[in-house]
Short mmCIF file of C-alpha atoms and ligand atoms in Angstrom, two decimals:
data_model
loop_
_atom_site.label_atom_id
_atom_site.label_comp_id
_atom_site.label_asym_id
_atom_site.label_seq_id
_atom_site.Cartn_x
_atom_site.Cartn_y
_atom_site.Cartn_z
CA UNK A 1 0.20 -0.39 0.19
CA UNK A 2 2.92 2.32 1.19
CA UNK A 3 4.37 1.42 -1.96
CA UNK A 4 1.72 2.37 -4.29
CA UNK A 5 1.41 5.60 -2.37
CA UNK A 6 5.80 6.50 -3.02
CA UNK A 7 4.57 5.46 -6.44
CA UNK A 8 1.72 7.63 -7.72
CA UNK A 9 2.81 10.64 -5.60
CA UNK A 10 6.53 10.11 -7.66
CA UNK A 11 4.85 10.60 -10.97
CA UNK A 12 2.76 13.64 -9.58
CA UNK A 13 6.13 14.72 -8.88
CA UNK A 14 7.10 13.91 -12.29
CA UNK A 15 3.99 16.30 -14.19
CA UNK A 16 4.82 18.67 -11.75
CA UNK A 17 8.92 18.97 -13.11
CA UNK A 18 7.37 18.63 -16.58
CA UNK A 19 4.95 21.41 -16.65
CA UNK A 20 7.66 23.43 -15.22
CA UNK A 21 9.11 22.56 -17.76
CA UNK A 22 6.93 23.42 -21.20
CA UNK A 23 6.37 26.73 -18.88
CA UNK A 24 9.78 27.33 -19.03
CA UNK A 25 10.03 26.84 -22.35
CA UNK A 26 7.44 28.52 -23.51
CA UNK A 27 9.28 31.54 -22.26
CA UNK A 28 11.92 31.06 -24.04
CA UNK A 29 13.92 34.00 -25.62
CA UNK A 30 16.11 34.22 -28.55
CA UNK A 31 18.04 37.32 -30.26
CA UNK A 32 20.57 37.68 -33.34
CA UNK A 33 20.64 40.44 -35.00
CA UNK A 34 22.72 41.23 -38.30
CA UNK A 35 23.61 43.17 -41.29
CA UNK A 36 21.47 42.98 -43.95
CA UNK A 37 19.57 44.44 -46.56
CA UNK A 38 22.21 47.40 -46.11
CA UNK A 39 20.68 47.91 -43.28
CA UNK A 40 20.88 46.38 -39.27
CA UNK A 41 18.29 43.83 -38.48
CA UNK A 42 17.60 43.29 -35.38
CA UNK A 43 14.86 40.18 -33.63
CA UNK A 44 13.43 39.35 -30.45
CA UNK A 45 11.44 36.28 -30.66
CA UNK A 46 9.89 34.77 -27.37
CA UNK A 47 8.59 30.38 -27.06
CA UNK A 48 8.93 27.34 -27.22
CA UNK A 49 9.65 27.05 -30.88
CA UNK A 50 11.71 30.55 -31.01
CA UNK A 51 14.59 29.28 -32.53
CA UNK A 52 14.03 27.30 -34.75
CA UNK A 53 11.16 30.03 -36.12
CA UNK A 54 14.78 32.52 -36.38
CA UNK A 55 16.54 30.20 -37.66
CA UNK A 56 13.45 30.02 -40.57
CA UNK A 57 12.96 34.41 -40.27
CA UNK A 58 16.54 34.84 -41.42
CA UNK A 59 16.62 32.52 -44.15
CA UNK A 60 13.47 34.19 -45.84
CA UNK A 61 15.08 37.69 -45.21
CA UNK A 62 18.21 36.48 -47.26
CA UNK A 63 16.38 34.90 -49.68
CA UNK A 64 13.93 38.52 -50.09
CA UNK A 65 17.81 40.02 -50.45
CA UNK A 66 18.40 37.78 -53.00
CA UNK A 67 15.61 38.38 -55.13
CA UNK A 68 15.14 41.64 -54.72
CA UNK A 69 18.42 43.81 -54.36
CA UNK A 70 19.55 45.47 -56.72
CA UNK A 71 23.08 45.85 -56.37
CA UNK A 72 24.77 42.95 -58.12
CA UNK A 73 24.46 40.75 -61.23
CA UNK A 74 21.95 38.25 -59.77
CA UNK A 75 18.75 39.34 -58.50
CA UNK A 76 15.83 38.87 -60.26
CA UNK A 77 15.72 43.14 -59.42
CA UNK A 78 19.60 43.35 -61.20
CA UNK A 79 17.84 40.74 -64.17
CA UNK A 80 15.22 43.17 -64.67
CA UNK A 81 17.37 46.13 -64.67
CA UNK A 82 19.90 44.56 -67.02
CA UNK A 83 17.48 43.97 -69.54
CA UNK A 84 16.20 47.51 -69.69
CA UNK A 85 13.95 48.55 -73.79
CA UNK A 86 15.43 45.96 -74.50
CA UNK A 87 13.11 42.50 -72.64
CA UNK A 88 11.32 40.97 -70.32
CA UNK A 89 12.03 39.29 -67.14
CA UNK A 90 10.64 36.10 -65.30
CA UNK A 91 10.35 37.70 -61.48
CA UNK A 92 9.09 34.78 -58.20
CA UNK A 93 5.58 35.89 -57.14
CA UNK A 94 7.43 37.81 -54.34
CA UNK A 95 9.41 40.21 -56.46
CA UNK A 96 7.02 40.51 -58.48
CA UNK A 97 3.90 41.42 -55.43
CA UNK A 98 6.43 43.96 -53.71
CA UNK A 99 6.69 45.86 -57.80
CA UNK A 100 2.87 45.74 -58.23
CA UNK A 101 2.43 46.85 -54.21
CA UNK A 102 5.21 50.02 -55.48
CA UNK A 103 3.85 50.98 -58.64
CA UNK A 104 0.70 51.10 -56.58
CA UNK A 105 1.84 53.79 -53.41
CA UNK A 106 3.48 55.38 -57.39
CA UNK A 107 0.43 56.30 -58.30
CA UNK A 108 -1.39 57.27 -55.40
CA UNK A 109 1.59 60.31 -55.19
CA UNK A 110 1.20 60.93 -58.77
CA UNK A 111 4.37 59.80 -58.73
CA UNK A 112 6.25 61.43 -56.39
CA UNK A 113 6.71 57.68 -54.80
CA UNK A 114 8.75 55.67 -57.40
CA UNK A 115 10.39 52.96 -57.35
CA UNK A 116 12.88 53.10 -60.97
CA UNK A 117 13.87 56.26 -59.30
CA UNK A 118 17.78 54.06 -59.08
CA UNK A 119 19.43 56.26 -62.15
CA UNK A 120 19.06 58.69 -59.14
CA UNK A 121 19.75 56.73 -56.73
CA UNK A 122 22.94 55.34 -58.55
CA UNK A 123 24.29 59.27 -59.05
CA UNK A 124 24.30 59.98 -54.98
CA UNK A 125 24.89 56.91 -53.61
CA UNK A 126 23.87 58.08 -50.28
CA UNK A 127 24.68 55.76 -47.38
CA UNK A 128 27.51 54.44 -48.99
CA UNK A 129 31.10 55.43 -49.33
CA UNK A 130 31.13 56.56 -52.47
CA UNK A 131 28.64 59.71 -51.46
CA UNK A 132 28.71 62.41 -53.82
CA UNK A 133 26.95 65.63 -54.90
CA UNK A 134 26.47 65.16 -58.82
CA UNK A 135 26.66 67.18 -61.69
CA UNK A 136 23.84 69.49 -62.67
CA UNK A 137 24.22 67.80 -66.00
CA UNK A 138 24.30 64.63 -64.24
CA UNK A 139 21.20 64.47 -63.10
CA UNK A 140 20.28 65.69 -66.12
CA UNK A 141 20.54 63.48 -68.24
CA UNK A 142 19.51 60.31 -65.86
CA UNK A 143 16.16 62.17 -65.30
CA UNK A 144 14.13 60.95 -68.12
CA UNK A 145 15.31 57.48 -67.49
CA UNK A 146 12.62 57.98 -63.89
CA UNK A 147 9.49 57.25 -64.94
CA UNK A 148 7.52 54.10 -63.75
CA UNK A 149 5.13 54.25 -65.80
CA UNK A 150 7.89 52.76 -68.03
CA UNK A 151 7.26 49.42 -66.06
CA UNK A 152 5.50 46.83 -67.95
CA UNK A 153 4.15 43.92 -65.73
CA UNK A 154 2.55 40.95 -67.67
CA UNK A 155 0.18 38.91 -64.73
CA UNK A 156 -0.22 35.86 -66.31
CA UNK A 157 3.77 35.34 -66.80
CA UNK A 158 4.66 36.66 -63.71
CA UNK A 159 7.34 39.05 -65.90
CA UNK A 160 8.19 42.85 -65.56
CA UNK A 161 9.80 44.85 -68.66
CA UNK A 162 11.41 47.95 -68.53
CA UNK A 163 10.85 50.60 -71.11
CA UNK A 164 13.69 52.48 -72.09
CA UNK A 165 17.24 51.39 -71.37
CA UNK A 166 19.40 52.86 -68.45
CA UNK A 167 15.70 52.59 -65.86
CA UNK A 168 16.30 50.34 -63.22
CA UNK A 169 14.18 49.91 -60.14
CA UNK A 170 14.96 50.22 -56.38
CA UNK A 171 12.17 48.25 -54.13
CA UNK A 172 14.92 49.94 -51.17
CA UNK A 173 12.02 52.17 -49.52
CA UNK A 174 8.89 49.01 -49.94
CA UNK A 175 11.16 45.87 -50.03
CA UNK A 176 12.02 45.90 -45.62
CA UNK A 177 8.31 46.20 -45.03
CA UNK A 178 7.34 43.09 -46.61
CA UNK A 179 10.06 41.24 -45.33
CA UNK A 180 8.91 42.29 -41.73
CA UNK A 181 5.75 41.19 -42.63
CA UNK A 182 6.84 37.35 -43.99
CA UNK A 183 9.04 37.68 -40.57
CA UNK A 184 6.38 38.29 -39.12
CA UNK A 185 3.51 35.64 -40.61
CA UNK A 186 7.22 32.76 -40.44
CA UNK A 187 6.83 33.42 -36.65
CA UNK A 188 3.04 33.16 -35.99
CA UNK A 189 3.66 29.64 -38.05
CA UNK A 190 5.70 29.10 -35.76
CA UNK A 191 3.97 29.26 -32.78
CA UNK A 192 5.79 32.48 -31.74
CA UNK A 193 3.24 34.85 -30.42
CA UNK A 194 5.92 37.62 -29.00
CA UNK A 195 8.37 39.38 -31.33
CA UNK A 196 10.44 42.80 -31.56
CA UNK A 197 11.21 42.81 -34.92
CA UNK A 198 13.50 45.49 -36.49
CA UNK A 199 14.28 45.81 -39.81
CA UNK A 200 16.56 48.81 -39.27
CA UNK A 201 13.67 51.29 -38.58
CA UNK A 202 10.68 49.19 -40.45
CA UNK A 203 9.89 47.64 -36.65
CA UNK A 204 6.51 44.81 -36.24
CA UNK A 205 6.92 44.52 -32.59
CA UNK A 206 3.84 40.69 -33.04
CA UNK A 207 2.29 40.84 -29.69
CA UNK A 208 2.35 42.64 -26.65
CA UNK A 209 5.19 41.83 -24.45
CA UNK A 210 6.39 39.87 -22.13
CA UNK A 211 4.84 41.18 -19.57
CA UNK A 212 1.78 41.07 -21.53
CA UNK A 213 1.36 45.09 -21.85
CA UNK A 214 1.69 46.60 -24.83
CA UNK A 215 5.10 46.83 -26.70
CA UNK A 216 6.77 50.66 -25.87
CA UNK A 217 8.31 51.83 -29.34
CA UNK A 218 10.32 55.00 -29.21
CA UNK A 219 10.51 57.04 -32.00
CA UNK A 220 13.39 58.64 -33.23
CA UNK A 221 14.31 62.36 -32.50
CA UNK A 222 14.97 63.52 -36.53
CA UNK A 223 17.26 66.37 -34.62
CA UNK A 224 19.65 64.10 -32.61
CA UNK A 225 21.92 61.21 -32.71
CA UNK A 226 20.62 57.86 -33.18
CA UNK A 227 19.38 56.47 -30.18
CA UNK A 228 17.20 59.70 -28.66
CA UNK A 229 13.90 59.10 -28.42
CA UNK A 230 11.74 62.26 -28.81
CA UNK A 231 7.96 60.48 -28.17
CA UNK A 232 6.94 56.84 -27.06
CA UNK A 233 4.25 54.92 -28.12
CA UNK A 234 2.23 52.23 -27.02
CA UNK A 235 2.13 48.71 -30.10
CA UNK A 236 0.39 46.47 -29.63
CA UNK A 237 0.67 43.02 -32.55
CA UNK A 238 1.17 46.46 -35.13
CA UNK A 239 4.13 47.19 -37.24
CA UNK A 240 5.35 50.81 -37.00
CA UNK A 241 7.70 52.06 -39.02
CA UNK A 242 9.37 55.32 -39.81
CA UNK A 243 11.21 57.62 -43.02
CA UNK A 244 13.08 60.33 -42.15
CA UNK A 245 16.04 63.12 -43.38
CA UNK A 246 18.02 61.56 -41.18
CA UNK A 247 18.30 58.67 -41.81
CA UNK A 248 21.09 58.13 -44.66
CA UNK A 249 22.73 61.20 -45.49
CA UNK A 250 25.45 62.75 -47.21
CA UNK A 251 27.46 66.59 -45.50
CA UNK A 252 29.27 68.46 -48.40
CA UNK A 253 30.25 71.71 -47.59
CA UNK A 254 27.88 72.53 -45.04
CA UNK A 255 24.90 71.21 -46.67
CA UNK A 256 22.93 67.38 -46.02
CA UNK A 257 21.71 65.84 -48.40
CA UNK A 258 19.42 62.88 -47.62
CA UNK A 259 18.96 59.91 -49.16
CA UNK A 260 14.44 60.36 -50.50
CA UNK A 261 15.29 61.78 -53.59
CA UNK A 262 11.82 64.01 -55.90
CA UNK A 263 11.70 61.74 -58.89
CA UNK A 264 11.20 65.68 -60.37
CA UNK A 265 13.99 67.46 -59.86
CA UNK A 266 16.56 64.36 -59.22
CA UNK A 267 17.38 66.62 -56.21
CA UNK A 268 16.67 65.46 -52.11
CA UNK A 269 12.89 66.00 -51.58
CA UNK A 270 12.46 69.67 -50.35
CA UNK A 271 10.37 68.27 -47.75
CA UNK A 272 9.08 70.35 -44.78
CA UNK A 273 8.28 66.87 -42.81
CA UNK A 274 11.96 65.68 -41.05
CA UNK A 275 10.13 61.97 -40.54
CA UNK A 276 6.74 60.18 -41.00
CA UNK A 277 5.76 57.37 -39.03
CA UNK A 278 3.30 55.67 -40.35
CA UNK A 279 0.94 52.52 -37.33
CA UNK A 280 -1.01 49.85 -38.54
CA UNK A 281 -1.37 46.08 -39.62
CA UNK A 282 0.80 45.56 -42.57
CA UNK A 283 4.44 46.56 -42.41
CA UNK A 284 4.68 46.36 -46.70
CA UNK A 285 2.12 49.69 -46.70
CA UNK A 286 3.90 51.31 -44.05
CA UNK A 287 6.33 51.10 -46.06
CA UNK A 288 5.42 52.32 -48.70
CA UNK A 289 3.29 54.65 -47.37
CA UNK A 290 6.27 56.21 -45.02
CA UNK A 291 8.52 56.67 -47.86
CA UNK A 292 5.50 58.66 -50.24
CA UNK A 293 3.99 60.61 -47.02
CA UNK A 294 7.82 62.56 -46.36
CA UNK A 295 8.49 62.39 -50.67
CA UNK A 296 4.85 64.44 -50.35
CA UNK A 297 5.28 66.54 -47.69
CA UNK A 298 2.35 67.68 -44.60
CA UNK A 299 -0.17 69.22 -46.46
CA UNK A 300 -0.69 66.67 -49.33
CA UNK A 301 1.01 64.15 -46.88
CA UNK A 302 -1.35 64.28 -45.14
CA UNK A 303 -4.47 64.40 -47.68
CA UNK A 304 -3.46 60.88 -48.47
CA UNK A 305 -2.94 59.49 -45.17
CA UNK A 306 -6.56 60.45 -45.04
CA UNK A 307 -7.47 58.87 -48.17
CA UNK A 308 -6.30 55.82 -46.15
CA UNK A 309 -7.88 53.44 -44.02
CA UNK A 310 -7.05 52.20 -40.89
CA UNK A 311 -3.67 54.04 -40.87
CA UNK A 312 -2.30 55.91 -37.73
CA UNK A 313 0.56 58.57 -38.20
CA UNK A 314 3.25 60.69 -36.45
CA UNK A 315 4.15 63.09 -38.44
CA UNK A 316 7.09 66.13 -37.12
CA UNK A 317 7.39 68.99 -38.90
CA UNK A 318 10.42 71.21 -40.12
CA UNK A 319 8.95 73.87 -36.89
CA UNK A 320 8.57 70.14 -34.35
CA UNK A 321 5.29 70.23 -34.45
CA UNK A 322 3.83 66.76 -34.36
CA UNK A 323 0.61 65.90 -36.07
CA UNK A 324 -0.38 62.26 -34.87
CA UNK A 325 -3.99 60.42 -35.80
CA UNK A 326 -6.83 59.61 -33.47
CA UNK A 327 -5.54 56.44 -33.23
CA UNK A 328 -2.55 57.35 -32.03
CA UNK A 329 -3.16 60.01 -29.75
CA UNK A 330 -3.79 57.66 -27.22
CA UNK A 331 -0.54 55.73 -26.92
CA UNK A 332 1.24 58.26 -27.55
CA UNK A 333 4.05 60.13 -25.23
CA UNK A 334 6.09 63.07 -26.32
CA UNK A 335 8.88 62.77 -23.85
CA UNK A 336 11.21 65.73 -25.43
CA UNK A 337 9.41 69.00 -24.36
CA UNK A 338 10.69 70.83 -27.13
CA UNK A 339 8.50 68.64 -29.96
CA UNK A 340 4.70 70.27 -29.38
CA UNK A 341 1.35 68.72 -30.55
CA UNK A 342 0.50 70.83 -33.41
CA UNK A 343 -3.25 72.41 -32.53
P1 AMP B 401 13.18 54.63 -46.77
O1 AMP B 401 14.19 54.17 -46.11
O2 AMP B 401 11.60 53.50 -46.62
O3 AMP B 401 11.84 56.21 -46.82
O4 AMP B 401 13.32 54.61 -48.82
C1 AMP B 401 14.27 55.59 -48.30
C2 AMP B 401 14.99 54.12 -49.86
O5 AMP B 401 14.13 54.42 -50.87
C3 AMP B 401 16.27 55.50 -50.61
O6 AMP B 401 17.34 54.88 -49.85
C4 AMP B 401 16.30 54.49 -52.04
O7 AMP B 401 16.46 53.43 -52.52
C5 AMP B 401 14.37 54.48 -52.13
N1 AMP B 401 13.99 55.74 -52.95
C6 AMP B 401 14.37 57.69 -52.79
N2 AMP B 401 13.21 58.18 -52.74
C7 AMP B 401 12.47 57.66 -53.37
C8 AMP B 401 11.28 57.97 -54.60
N3 AMP B 401 10.94 58.79 -54.55
N4 AMP B 401 10.52 56.71 -53.59
C9 AMP B 401 10.68 55.69 -54.39
N5 AMP B 401 11.77 55.04 -53.75
C10 AMP B 401 12.80 55.98 -53.41
MG1 MG B 402 9.78 52.67 -46.99
#
């Protein structure tokens, strides 16, 4: 009798230990950082299957970079660019989808957002050691090669043709958003419910934080060094993407030239905004939209945002006035008093 009692107690104890171990692995936190897609990426994932999910996520980011970069000669985009003015090139369904989305934003902004900006990007090379201020004649001769209407899509065969020689696609304003959506989807498939995915300013906060509260995300102070915040915003199972002039720039003869270019002038966009933050469910849309609104400027940008459903925003203009959507306002705290909420 006593023996049986002891064995039941033992089984009970083992069961308790197993449940404990299960719960501990449930909170397993994995962290990984890498330089990919031209930026520093940092992901934290929490959950039993976080290690496997993390490996799959980075594999997917590498695959997206290998297909969509305009650098080198082997990516799908590089091949499309190489055949500009000649023939159509087949691309994968993912690249096709990203180009199609980019063209939608080009339409919405009447060409202020333009994924065929590459010839101008290549003149400036802002963000690389070769960055320089081009001569006006160089800009004049490259501008005719920019124009999204020259991107010819074939939905049936999933091919892309650039109509004119010298044209080139650059998905730098949108591909990281796509990658963030893909990483979030991979984590969900693996049952990872909490993660902070930061793909160089394209952030996806999956679920809520380990304490069960919304993630608190700092908004970069656009007038300050990196990692200084001007506000904190709470996000819960959402993406937050910021575009700003401070992200990549070149300083020459006392002038700052930033990386978001005006496809009509060939020079950095003369925006009255310092930064644009978009909060929503789709990171590819938030990425395209944040760059779009930055180029459009405050008035036109607000107009576009008001026509866009389910999107919250925080805009900072050159007078340090902060404009935010009603849905962002209640979970947004300015931490640097030099910034003021616009009346
Ligand atoms: P983001 O950091 O998402 O705002 O995107 C900026 C990047 O998009 C730049 O580094 C360029 O590669 C590219 N780009 C620059 N100007 C434009 C533009 N007007 N439309 C689309 N892409 C652009
Ligand atoms: Mg963008």
